[in-house]
PDB file of C-alpha atoms and ligand atoms in Angstrom:
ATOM      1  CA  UNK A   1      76.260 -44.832  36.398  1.00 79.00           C
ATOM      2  CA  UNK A   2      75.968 -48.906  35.762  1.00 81.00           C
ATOM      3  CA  UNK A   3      77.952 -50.169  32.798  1.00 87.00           C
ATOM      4  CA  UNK A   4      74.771 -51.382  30.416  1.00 84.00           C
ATOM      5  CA  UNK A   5      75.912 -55.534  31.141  1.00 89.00           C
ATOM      6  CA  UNK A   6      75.611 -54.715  35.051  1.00 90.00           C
ATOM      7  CA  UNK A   7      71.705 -52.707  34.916  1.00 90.00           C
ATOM      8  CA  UNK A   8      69.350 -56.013  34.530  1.00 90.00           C
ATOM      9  CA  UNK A   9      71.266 -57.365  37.889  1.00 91.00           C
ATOM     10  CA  UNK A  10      70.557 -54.083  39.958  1.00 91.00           C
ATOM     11  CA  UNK A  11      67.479 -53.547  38.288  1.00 92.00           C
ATOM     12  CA  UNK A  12      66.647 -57.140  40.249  1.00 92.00           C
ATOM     13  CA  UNK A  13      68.183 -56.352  43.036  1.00 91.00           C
ATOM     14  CA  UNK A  14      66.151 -53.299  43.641  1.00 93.00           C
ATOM     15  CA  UNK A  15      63.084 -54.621  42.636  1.00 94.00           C
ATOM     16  CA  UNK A  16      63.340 -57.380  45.417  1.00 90.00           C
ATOM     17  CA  UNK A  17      64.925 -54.968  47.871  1.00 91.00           C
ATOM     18  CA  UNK A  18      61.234 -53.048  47.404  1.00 94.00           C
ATOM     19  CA  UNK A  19      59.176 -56.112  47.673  1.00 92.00           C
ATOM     20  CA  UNK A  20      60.888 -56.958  51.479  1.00 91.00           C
ATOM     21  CA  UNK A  21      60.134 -53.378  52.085  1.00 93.00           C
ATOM     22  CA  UNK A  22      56.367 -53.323  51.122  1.00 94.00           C
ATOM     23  CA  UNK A  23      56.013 -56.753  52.371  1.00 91.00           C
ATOM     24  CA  UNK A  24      57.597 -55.303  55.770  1.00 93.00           C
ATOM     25  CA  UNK A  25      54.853 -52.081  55.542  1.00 95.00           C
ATOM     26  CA  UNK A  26      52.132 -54.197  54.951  1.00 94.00           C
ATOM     27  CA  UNK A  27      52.839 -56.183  58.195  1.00 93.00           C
ATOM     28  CA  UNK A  28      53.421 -53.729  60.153  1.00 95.00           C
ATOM     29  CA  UNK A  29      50.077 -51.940  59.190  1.00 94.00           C
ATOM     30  CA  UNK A  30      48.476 -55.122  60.188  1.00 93.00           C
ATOM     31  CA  UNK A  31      50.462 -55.808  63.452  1.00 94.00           C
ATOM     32  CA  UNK A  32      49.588 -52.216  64.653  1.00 94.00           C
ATOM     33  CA  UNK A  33      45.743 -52.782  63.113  1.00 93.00           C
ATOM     34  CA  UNK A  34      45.177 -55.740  65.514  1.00 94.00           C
ATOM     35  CA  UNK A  35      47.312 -53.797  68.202  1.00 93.00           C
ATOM     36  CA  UNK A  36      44.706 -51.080  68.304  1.00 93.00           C
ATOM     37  CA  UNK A  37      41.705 -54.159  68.276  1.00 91.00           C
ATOM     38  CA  UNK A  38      40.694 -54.332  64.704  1.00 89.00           C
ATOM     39  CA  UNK A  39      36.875 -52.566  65.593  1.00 88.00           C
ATOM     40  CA  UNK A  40      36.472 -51.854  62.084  1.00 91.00           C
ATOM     41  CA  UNK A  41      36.452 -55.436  60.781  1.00 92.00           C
ATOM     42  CA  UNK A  42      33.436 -57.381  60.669  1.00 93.00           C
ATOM     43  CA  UNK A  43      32.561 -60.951  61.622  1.00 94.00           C
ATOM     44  CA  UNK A  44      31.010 -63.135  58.882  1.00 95.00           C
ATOM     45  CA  UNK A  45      30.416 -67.267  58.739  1.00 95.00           C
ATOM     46  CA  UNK A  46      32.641 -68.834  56.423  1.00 96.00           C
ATOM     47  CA  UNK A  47      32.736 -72.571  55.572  1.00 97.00           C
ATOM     48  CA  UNK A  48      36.005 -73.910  56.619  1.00 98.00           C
ATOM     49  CA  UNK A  49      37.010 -76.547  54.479  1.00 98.00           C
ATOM     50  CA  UNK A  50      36.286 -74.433  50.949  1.00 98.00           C
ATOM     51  CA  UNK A  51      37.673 -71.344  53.021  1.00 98.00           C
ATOM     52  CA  UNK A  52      41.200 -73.259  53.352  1.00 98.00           C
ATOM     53  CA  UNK A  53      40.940 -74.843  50.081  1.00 98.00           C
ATOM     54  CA  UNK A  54      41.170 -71.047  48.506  1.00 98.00           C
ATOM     55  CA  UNK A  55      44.689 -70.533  50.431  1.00 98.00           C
ATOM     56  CA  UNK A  56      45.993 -74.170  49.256  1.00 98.00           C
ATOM     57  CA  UNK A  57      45.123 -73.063  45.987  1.00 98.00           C
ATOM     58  CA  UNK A  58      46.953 -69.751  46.105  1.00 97.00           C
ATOM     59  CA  UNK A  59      50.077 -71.322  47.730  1.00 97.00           C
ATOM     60  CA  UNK A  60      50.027 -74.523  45.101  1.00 98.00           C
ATOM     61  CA  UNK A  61      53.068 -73.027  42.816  1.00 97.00           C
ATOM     62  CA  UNK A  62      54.809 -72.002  45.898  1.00 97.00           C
ATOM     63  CA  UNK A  63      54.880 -75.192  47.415  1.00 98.00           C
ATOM     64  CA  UNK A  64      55.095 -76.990  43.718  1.00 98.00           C
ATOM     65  CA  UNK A  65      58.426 -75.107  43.546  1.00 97.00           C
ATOM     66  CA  UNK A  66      59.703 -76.175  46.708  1.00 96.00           C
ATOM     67  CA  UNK A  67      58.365 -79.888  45.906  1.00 97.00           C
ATOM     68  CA  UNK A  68      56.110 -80.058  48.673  1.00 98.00           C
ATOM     69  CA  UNK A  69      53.028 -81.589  48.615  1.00 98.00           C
ATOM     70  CA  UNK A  70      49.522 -79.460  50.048  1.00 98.00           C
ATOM     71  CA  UNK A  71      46.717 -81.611  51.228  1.00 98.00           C
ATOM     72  CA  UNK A  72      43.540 -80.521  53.239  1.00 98.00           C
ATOM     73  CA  UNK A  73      40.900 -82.996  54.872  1.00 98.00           C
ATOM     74  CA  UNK A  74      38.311 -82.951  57.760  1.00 98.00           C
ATOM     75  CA  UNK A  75      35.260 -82.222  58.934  1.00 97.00           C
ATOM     76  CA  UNK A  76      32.553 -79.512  56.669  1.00 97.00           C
ATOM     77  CA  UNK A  77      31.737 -77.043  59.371  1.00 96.00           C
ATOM     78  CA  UNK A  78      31.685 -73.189  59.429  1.00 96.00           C
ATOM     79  CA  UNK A  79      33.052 -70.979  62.242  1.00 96.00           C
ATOM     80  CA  UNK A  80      32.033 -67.223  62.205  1.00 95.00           C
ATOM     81  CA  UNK A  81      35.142 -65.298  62.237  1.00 96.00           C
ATOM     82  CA  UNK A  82      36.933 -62.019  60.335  1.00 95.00           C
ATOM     83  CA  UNK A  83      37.775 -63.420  57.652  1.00 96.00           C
ATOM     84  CA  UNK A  84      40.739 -61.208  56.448  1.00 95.00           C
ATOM     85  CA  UNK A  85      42.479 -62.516  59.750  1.00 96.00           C
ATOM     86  CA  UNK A  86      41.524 -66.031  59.525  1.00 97.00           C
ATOM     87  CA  UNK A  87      43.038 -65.695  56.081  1.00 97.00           C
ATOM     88  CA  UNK A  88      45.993 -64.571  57.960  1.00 96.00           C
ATOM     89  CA  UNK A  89      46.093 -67.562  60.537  1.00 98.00           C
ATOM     90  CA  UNK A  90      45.557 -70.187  58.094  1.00 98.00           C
ATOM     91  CA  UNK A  91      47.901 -68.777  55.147  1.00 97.00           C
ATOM     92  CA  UNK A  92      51.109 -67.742  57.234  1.00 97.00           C
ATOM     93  CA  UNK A  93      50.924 -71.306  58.944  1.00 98.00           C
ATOM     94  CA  UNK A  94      50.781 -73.097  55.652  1.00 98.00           C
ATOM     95  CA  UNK A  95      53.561 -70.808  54.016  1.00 97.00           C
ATOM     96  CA  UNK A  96      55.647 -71.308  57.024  1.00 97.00           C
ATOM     97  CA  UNK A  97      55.285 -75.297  56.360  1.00 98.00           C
ATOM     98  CA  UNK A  98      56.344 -74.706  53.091  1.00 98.00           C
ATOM     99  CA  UNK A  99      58.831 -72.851  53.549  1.00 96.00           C
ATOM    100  CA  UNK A 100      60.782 -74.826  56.525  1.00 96.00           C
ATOM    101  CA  UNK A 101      60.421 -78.171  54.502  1.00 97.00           C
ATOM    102  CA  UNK A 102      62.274 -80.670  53.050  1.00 96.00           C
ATOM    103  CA  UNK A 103      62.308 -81.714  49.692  1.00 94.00           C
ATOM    104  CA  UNK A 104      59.394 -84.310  49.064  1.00 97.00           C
ATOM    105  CA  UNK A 105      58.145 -82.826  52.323  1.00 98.00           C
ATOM    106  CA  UNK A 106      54.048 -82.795  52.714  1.00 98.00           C
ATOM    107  CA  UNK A 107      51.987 -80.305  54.409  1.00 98.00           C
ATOM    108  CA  UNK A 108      48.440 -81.580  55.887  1.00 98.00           C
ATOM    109  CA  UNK A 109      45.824 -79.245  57.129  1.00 98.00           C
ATOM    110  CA  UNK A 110      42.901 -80.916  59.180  1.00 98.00           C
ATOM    111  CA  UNK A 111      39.940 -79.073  60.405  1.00 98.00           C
ATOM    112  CA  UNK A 112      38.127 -81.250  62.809  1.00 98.00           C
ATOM    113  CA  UNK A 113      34.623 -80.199  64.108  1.00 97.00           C
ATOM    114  CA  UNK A 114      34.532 -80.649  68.110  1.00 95.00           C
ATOM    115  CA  UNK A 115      31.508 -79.142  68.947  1.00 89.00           C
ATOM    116  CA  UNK A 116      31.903 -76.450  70.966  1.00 93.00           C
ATOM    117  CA  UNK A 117      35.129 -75.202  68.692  1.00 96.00           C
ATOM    118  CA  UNK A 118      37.074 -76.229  65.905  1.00 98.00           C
ATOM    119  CA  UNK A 119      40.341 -77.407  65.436  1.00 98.00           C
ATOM    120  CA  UNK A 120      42.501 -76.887  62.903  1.00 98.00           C
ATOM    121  CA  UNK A 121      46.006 -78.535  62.637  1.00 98.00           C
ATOM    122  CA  UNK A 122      48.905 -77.590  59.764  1.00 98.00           C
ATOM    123  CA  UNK A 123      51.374 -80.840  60.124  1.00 98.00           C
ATOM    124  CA  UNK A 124      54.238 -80.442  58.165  1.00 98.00           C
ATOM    125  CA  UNK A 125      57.260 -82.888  57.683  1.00 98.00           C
ATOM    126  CA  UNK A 126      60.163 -80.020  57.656  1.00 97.00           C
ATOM    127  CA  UNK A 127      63.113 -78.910  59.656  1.00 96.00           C
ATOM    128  CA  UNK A 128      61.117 -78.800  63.351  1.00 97.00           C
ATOM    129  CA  UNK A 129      61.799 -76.293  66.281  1.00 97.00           C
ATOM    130  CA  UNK A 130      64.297 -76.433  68.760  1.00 96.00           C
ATOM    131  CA  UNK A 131      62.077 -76.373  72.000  1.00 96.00           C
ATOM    132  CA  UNK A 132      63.983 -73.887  73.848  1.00 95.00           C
ATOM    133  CA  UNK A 133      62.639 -71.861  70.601  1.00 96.00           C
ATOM    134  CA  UNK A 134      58.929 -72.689  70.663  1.00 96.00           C
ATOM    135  CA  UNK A 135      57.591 -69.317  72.907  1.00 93.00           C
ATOM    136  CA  UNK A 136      59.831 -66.846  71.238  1.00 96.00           C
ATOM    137  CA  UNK A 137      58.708 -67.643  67.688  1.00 97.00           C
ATOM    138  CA  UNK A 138      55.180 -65.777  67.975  1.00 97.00           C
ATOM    139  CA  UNK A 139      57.662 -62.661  68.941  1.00 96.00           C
ATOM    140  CA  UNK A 140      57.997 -60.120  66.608  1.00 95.00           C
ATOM    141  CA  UNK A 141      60.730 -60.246  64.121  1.00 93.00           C
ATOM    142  CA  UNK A 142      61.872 -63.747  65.930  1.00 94.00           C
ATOM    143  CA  UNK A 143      63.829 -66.026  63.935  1.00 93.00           C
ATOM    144  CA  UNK A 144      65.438 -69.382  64.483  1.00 93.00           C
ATOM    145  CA  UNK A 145      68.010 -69.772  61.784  1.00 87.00           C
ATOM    146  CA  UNK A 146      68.400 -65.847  61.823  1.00 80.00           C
ATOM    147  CA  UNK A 147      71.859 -66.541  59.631  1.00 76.00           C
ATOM    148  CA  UNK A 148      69.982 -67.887  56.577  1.00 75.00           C
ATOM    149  CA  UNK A 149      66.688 -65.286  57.403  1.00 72.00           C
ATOM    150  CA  UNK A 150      67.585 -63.177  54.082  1.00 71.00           C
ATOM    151  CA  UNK A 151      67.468 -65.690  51.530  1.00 74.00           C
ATOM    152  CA  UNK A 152      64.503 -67.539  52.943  1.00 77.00           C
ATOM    153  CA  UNK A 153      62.562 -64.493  53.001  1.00 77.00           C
ATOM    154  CA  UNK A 154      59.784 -62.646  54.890  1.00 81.00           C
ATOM    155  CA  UNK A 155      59.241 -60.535  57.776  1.00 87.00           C
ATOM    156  CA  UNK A 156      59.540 -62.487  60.876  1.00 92.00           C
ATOM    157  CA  UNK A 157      56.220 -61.209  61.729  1.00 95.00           C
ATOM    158  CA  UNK A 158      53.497 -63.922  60.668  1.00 96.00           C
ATOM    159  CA  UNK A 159      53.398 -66.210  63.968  1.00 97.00           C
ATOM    160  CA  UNK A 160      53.022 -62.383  65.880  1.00 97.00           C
ATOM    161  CA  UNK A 161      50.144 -61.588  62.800  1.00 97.00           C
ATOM    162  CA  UNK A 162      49.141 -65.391  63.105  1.00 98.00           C
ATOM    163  CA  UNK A 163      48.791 -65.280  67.215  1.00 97.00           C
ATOM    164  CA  UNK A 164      47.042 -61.855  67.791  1.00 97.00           C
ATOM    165  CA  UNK A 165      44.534 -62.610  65.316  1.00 97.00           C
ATOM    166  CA  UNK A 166      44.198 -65.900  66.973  1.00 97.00           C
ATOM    167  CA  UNK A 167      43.870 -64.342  70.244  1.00 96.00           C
ATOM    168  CA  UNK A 168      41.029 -61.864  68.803  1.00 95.00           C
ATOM    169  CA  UNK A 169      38.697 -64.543  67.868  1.00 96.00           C
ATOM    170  CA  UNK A 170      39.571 -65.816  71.816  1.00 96.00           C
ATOM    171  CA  UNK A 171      41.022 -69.130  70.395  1.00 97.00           C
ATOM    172  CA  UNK A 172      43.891 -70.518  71.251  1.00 98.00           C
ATOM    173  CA  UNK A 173      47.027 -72.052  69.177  1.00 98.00           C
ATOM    174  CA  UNK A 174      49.875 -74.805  70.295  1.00 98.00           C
ATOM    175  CA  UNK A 175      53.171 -75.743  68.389  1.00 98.00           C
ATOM    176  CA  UNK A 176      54.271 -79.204  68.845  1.00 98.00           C
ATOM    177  CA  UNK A 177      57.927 -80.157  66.925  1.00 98.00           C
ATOM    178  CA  UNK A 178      60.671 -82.425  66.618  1.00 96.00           C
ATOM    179  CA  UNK A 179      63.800 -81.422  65.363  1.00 96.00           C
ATOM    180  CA  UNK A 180      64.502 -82.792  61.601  1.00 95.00           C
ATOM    181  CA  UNK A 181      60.853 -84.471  61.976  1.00 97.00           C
ATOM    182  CA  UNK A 182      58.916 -81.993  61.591  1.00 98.00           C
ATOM    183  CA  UNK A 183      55.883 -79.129  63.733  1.00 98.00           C
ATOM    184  CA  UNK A 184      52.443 -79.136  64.346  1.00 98.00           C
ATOM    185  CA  UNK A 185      50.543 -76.010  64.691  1.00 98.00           C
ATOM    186  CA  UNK A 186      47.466 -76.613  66.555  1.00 98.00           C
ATOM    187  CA  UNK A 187      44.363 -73.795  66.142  1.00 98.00           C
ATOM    188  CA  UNK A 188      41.464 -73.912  68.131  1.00 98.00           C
ATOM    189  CA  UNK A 189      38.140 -71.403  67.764  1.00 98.00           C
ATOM    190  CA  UNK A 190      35.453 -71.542  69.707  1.00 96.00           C
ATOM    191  CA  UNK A 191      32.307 -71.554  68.007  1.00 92.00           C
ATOM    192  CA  UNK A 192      30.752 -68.971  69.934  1.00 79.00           C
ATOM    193  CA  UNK A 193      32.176 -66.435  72.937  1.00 71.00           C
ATOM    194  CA  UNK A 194      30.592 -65.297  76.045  1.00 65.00           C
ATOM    195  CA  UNK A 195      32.455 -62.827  77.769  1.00 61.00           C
TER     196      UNK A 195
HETATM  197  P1  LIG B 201      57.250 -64.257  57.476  1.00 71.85           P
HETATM  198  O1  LIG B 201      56.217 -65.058  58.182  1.00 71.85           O
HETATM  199  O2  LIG B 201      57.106 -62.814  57.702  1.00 71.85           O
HETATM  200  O3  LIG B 201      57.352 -64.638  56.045  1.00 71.85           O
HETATM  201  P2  LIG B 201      59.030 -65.871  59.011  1.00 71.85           P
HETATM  202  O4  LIG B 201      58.389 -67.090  58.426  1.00 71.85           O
HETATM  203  O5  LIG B 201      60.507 -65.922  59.231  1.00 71.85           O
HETATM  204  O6  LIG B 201      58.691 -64.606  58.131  1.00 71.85           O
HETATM  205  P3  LIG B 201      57.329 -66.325  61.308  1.00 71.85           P
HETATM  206  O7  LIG B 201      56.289 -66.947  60.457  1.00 71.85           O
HETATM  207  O8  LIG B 201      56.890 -65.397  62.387  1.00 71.85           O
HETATM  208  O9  LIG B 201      58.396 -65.531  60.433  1.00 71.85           O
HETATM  209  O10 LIG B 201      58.163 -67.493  61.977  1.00 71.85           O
HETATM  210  C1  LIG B 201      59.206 -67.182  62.926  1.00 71.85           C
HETATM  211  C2  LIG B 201      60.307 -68.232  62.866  1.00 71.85           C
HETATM  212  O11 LIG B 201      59.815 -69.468  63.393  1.00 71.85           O
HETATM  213  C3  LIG B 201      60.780 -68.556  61.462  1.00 71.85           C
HETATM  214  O12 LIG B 201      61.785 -67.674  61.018  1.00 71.85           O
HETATM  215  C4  LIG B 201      61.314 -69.976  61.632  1.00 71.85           C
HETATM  216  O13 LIG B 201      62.609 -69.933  62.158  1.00 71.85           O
HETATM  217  C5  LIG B 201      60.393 -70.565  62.700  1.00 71.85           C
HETATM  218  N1  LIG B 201      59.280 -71.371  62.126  1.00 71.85           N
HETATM  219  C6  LIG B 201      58.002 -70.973  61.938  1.00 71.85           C
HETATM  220  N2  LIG B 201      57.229 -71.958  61.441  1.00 71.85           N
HETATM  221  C7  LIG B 201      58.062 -73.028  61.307  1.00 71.85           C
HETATM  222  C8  LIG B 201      57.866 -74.372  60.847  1.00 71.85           C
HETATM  223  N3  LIG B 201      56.674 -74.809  60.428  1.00 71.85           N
HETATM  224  N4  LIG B 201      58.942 -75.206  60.845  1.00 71.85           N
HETATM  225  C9  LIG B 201      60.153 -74.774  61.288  1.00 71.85           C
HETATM  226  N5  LIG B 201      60.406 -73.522  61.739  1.00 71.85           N
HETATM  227  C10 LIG B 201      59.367 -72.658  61.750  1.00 71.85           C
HETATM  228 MG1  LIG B 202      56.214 -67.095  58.306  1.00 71.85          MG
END
């Protein structure tokens, strides 16, 4: 039905059209996984530092593209946790600082050992938050700029993904942002929970 010129266009065009969609699926599984209080998944120790160091690694060409520099420092400690959702917490922070940068912009994680949690903090120079914005963002589907949303990408769902999995390992997490400066994402895990 496509004259031959016009096919590797739509051909695109569909392709990315499916990759929103499974992208979309795959959070949504997730979203209603955690909803439903994730019994199946098991808690392990993981060493934090190396443990972050794997998702900076991952999101290098990302951020390489987007000329944004990755760094990770702090404290070697461990923190027992599920680790396929503290892979979620720490990755959709550090792809959202990527993503709402600036060019040259940096991104610094810091995990920081305070004895009876740790702390760890994704700092990133980009675009910042307006403050009457900062609760709704860890609603579903909540965007700021929702005009530009397409082209940037994603689901809207990682801060929902990022706090519930948060909220599972009863930890706590804090935004603090300046428009055109830049936002802070403060996590905090306790290193042990007594109900
Ligand atoms: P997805 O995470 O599914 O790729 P998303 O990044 O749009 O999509 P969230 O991570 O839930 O969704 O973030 C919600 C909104 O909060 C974003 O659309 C953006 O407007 C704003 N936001 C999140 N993190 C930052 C940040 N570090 N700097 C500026 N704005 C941010
Ligand atoms: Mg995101």
């Amino acid at each position: 039905m496509v004259k031959p010129g016009d096919e590797p266009r739509f051909v695109s065009q569909i392709y990315n059209e499916a990759q929103r969609m499974i992208a979309l699926v795959e959070d949504i599984i997730k979203l209603s996984h955690l909803d439903e209080g994730a019994q199946d998944m098991t808690y392990e120790d993981v060493e934090v530092l190396p443990f972050c160091q794997s998702i900076v690694d991952r999101l290098q060409a990302k951020a390489d593209k987007s000329k944004v520099t990755l760094s990770l420092q702090g404290d070697a400690t461990s923190l027992h946790v599920i680790p396929q959702l503290f892979e979620s917490i720490i990755y959709n922070l550090c792809d959202n600082g990527i993503k709402y940068n600036k060019e040259n912009g940096k991104v610094d994680i810091t995990v920081k050992d305070e004895l009876d949690f740790v702390t760890i903090s994704i700092q990133d120079t980009g675009i910042g938050i307006p403050r009457e914005d900062h609760q709704r963002i860890f609603e579903r589907f909540y965007r700021v700029d929702k005009s530009h949303s397409k082209e940037i990408g994603g689901t809207g769902l990682g801060l929902a993904i990022t706090r519930s999995a948060v909220t599972m390992h009863h930890g706590t997490i804090q935004v603090a942002s300046k428009e055109g400066e830049g936002t802070t994402f403060t996590v905090r895990i306790p290193l042990s929970y007594i109900p």
